[in-house]
Amino acid sequence: MVKLTDNRIPFIKYNVGYHYLRLQLSIPKFLFGNNITLIKATDIDAFFTELQQEISHLLGIKIEDSQWKVQRLDLSWNFNVGNKVQDYIKQISNQRASRMNTITLFDNAD
């Protein structure tokens, strides 16, 4: 089991025996160095190309496009609220939202 961190990929876990690679990263931060820039559909190909290069550099392996499996994807959006940021934050902080605890069973890949 190889665990690494990288400036562009903060979480890397590679199980050599099972040929299993797990990454956690932010696509905008990986591509642009920040989480503020919104990605476009045209950025996805560039992301996978650069990610392949980074993985090859760090681990010396190549993963075919057809072998990628996304297990989790978190989406976000930056809303332009002008100079009313404090008003939006106040309103959002007053909201109640239900919470769900996620339990993963039989995750032997880690």
Coordinates of C-alpha atoms in Angstrom, one line a residue:
M1 CA 0.0 0.0 0.0
V2 CA 1.4 3.4 -1.0
K3 CA 0.1 6.6 0.5
L4 CA 1.3 9.9 -0.9
T5 CA 0.4 13.5 -0.9
D6 CA 1.1 16.0 -3.6
N7 CA 0.5 19.7 -4.1
R8 CA -2.2 19.0 -6.7
I9 CA -3.6 15.8 -5.3
P10 CA -3.9 15.9 -1.5
F11 CA -4.9 12.3 -1.0
I12 CA -3.4 9.4 -3.0
K13 CA -3.7 5.7 -1.9
Y14 CA -2.4 3.0 -4.2
N15 CA -2.8 -0.7 -3.5
V16 CA -0.2 -2.3 -5.7
G17 CA -1.4 -5.9 -5.2
Y18 CA -5.0 -5.1 -6.1
H19 CA -4.1 -2.5 -8.7
Y20 CA -6.4 -0.1 -7.0
L21 CA -5.9 3.7 -6.9
R22 CA -7.9 6.1 -4.8
L23 CA -7.6 9.8 -5.2
Q24 CA -9.3 12.8 -3.6
L25 CA -8.9 16.1 -5.2
S26 CA -10.6 19.3 -6.4
I27 CA -10.7 19.6 -10.2
P28 CA -10.6 23.5 -10.2
K29 CA -7.7 23.5 -7.6
F30 CA -5.8 20.9 -9.6
L31 CA -6.2 22.8 -12.9
F32 CA -6.2 26.4 -11.7
G33 CA -4.7 26.4 -8.3
N34 CA -7.9 27.6 -6.6
N35 CA -11.5 26.4 -5.8
I36 CA -13.0 29.7 -7.1
T37 CA -12.6 29.3 -10.9
L38 CA -15.6 27.4 -12.3
I39 CA -14.7 24.5 -14.6
K40 CA -16.2 24.2 -18.1
A41 CA -17.0 21.0 -20.0
T42 CA -14.0 21.7 -22.1
D43 CA -11.7 21.5 -19.0
I44 CA -12.6 17.9 -18.3
D45 CA -10.3 16.4 -21.1
A46 CA -7.5 18.7 -20.0
F47 CA -8.0 17.5 -16.4
F48 CA -7.8 13.8 -17.2
T49 CA -4.7 14.4 -19.4
E50 CA -2.9 16.3 -16.7
L51 CA -4.0 13.8 -14.0
Q52 CA -2.6 11.0 -16.1
Q53 CA 0.7 12.8 -16.4
E54 CA 0.8 13.5 -12.6
I55 CA 0.0 9.8 -11.7
S56 CA 2.6 8.6 -14.2
H57 CA 5.2 11.0 -12.6
L58 CA 4.3 10.0 -9.0
L59 CA 3.6 6.3 -9.4
G60 CA 5.0 5.3 -12.7
I61 CA 1.7 3.8 -13.9
K62 CA -0.7 4.4 -16.7
I63 CA -4.4 3.9 -16.3
E64 CA -6.5 3.6 -19.4
D65 CA -9.5 5.9 -19.7
S66 CA -11.9 3.0 -19.7
Q67 CA -10.6 1.8 -16.3
W68 CA -11.5 5.0 -14.4
K69 CA -14.4 4.6 -12.0
V70 CA -15.7 7.6 -10.1
Q71 CA -17.0 6.6 -6.7
R72 CA -18.0 10.0 -5.4
L73 CA -18.4 13.4 -7.0
D74 CA -19.1 16.6 -5.0
L75 CA -20.5 19.5 -7.0
S76 CA -20.5 23.2 -6.1
W77 CA -21.3 26.5 -7.7
N78 CA -20.1 30.0 -7.1
F79 CA -23.0 32.4 -6.9
N80 CA -22.4 36.0 -7.8
V81 CA -24.2 38.0 -5.1
G82 CA -22.5 41.3 -5.6
N83 CA -22.0 43.3 -2.4
K84 CA -24.8 41.4 -0.5
V85 CA -22.5 38.5 0.7
Q86 CA -23.2 39.2 4.4
D87 CA -27.0 39.2 3.8
Y88 CA -26.8 35.8 2.0
I89 CA -24.5 34.3 4.7
K90 CA -26.9 35.5 7.4
Q91 CA -29.9 34.0 5.7
I92 CA -28.2 30.7 5.0
S93 CA -27.0 30.4 8.6
N94 CA -30.6 30.7 9.8
Q95 CA -31.7 27.7 7.7
R96 CA -32.1 24.2 9.0
A97 CA -31.2 21.3 6.9
S98 CA -31.5 17.6 7.6
R99 CA -28.3 15.7 7.9
M100 CA -27.5 12.2 6.7
N101 CA -24.7 10.0 8.0
T102 CA -23.2 7.8 5.4
I103 CA -22.0 4.3 6.4
T104 CA -19.9 2.3 3.9
L105 CA -20.0 -1.4 4.3
F106 CA -17.6 -4.0 2.9
D107 CA -15.2 -1.4 1.5
N108 CA -12.1 -3.7 1.2
A109 CA -10.3 -1.5 -1.3
D110 CA -8.7 0.7 1.3

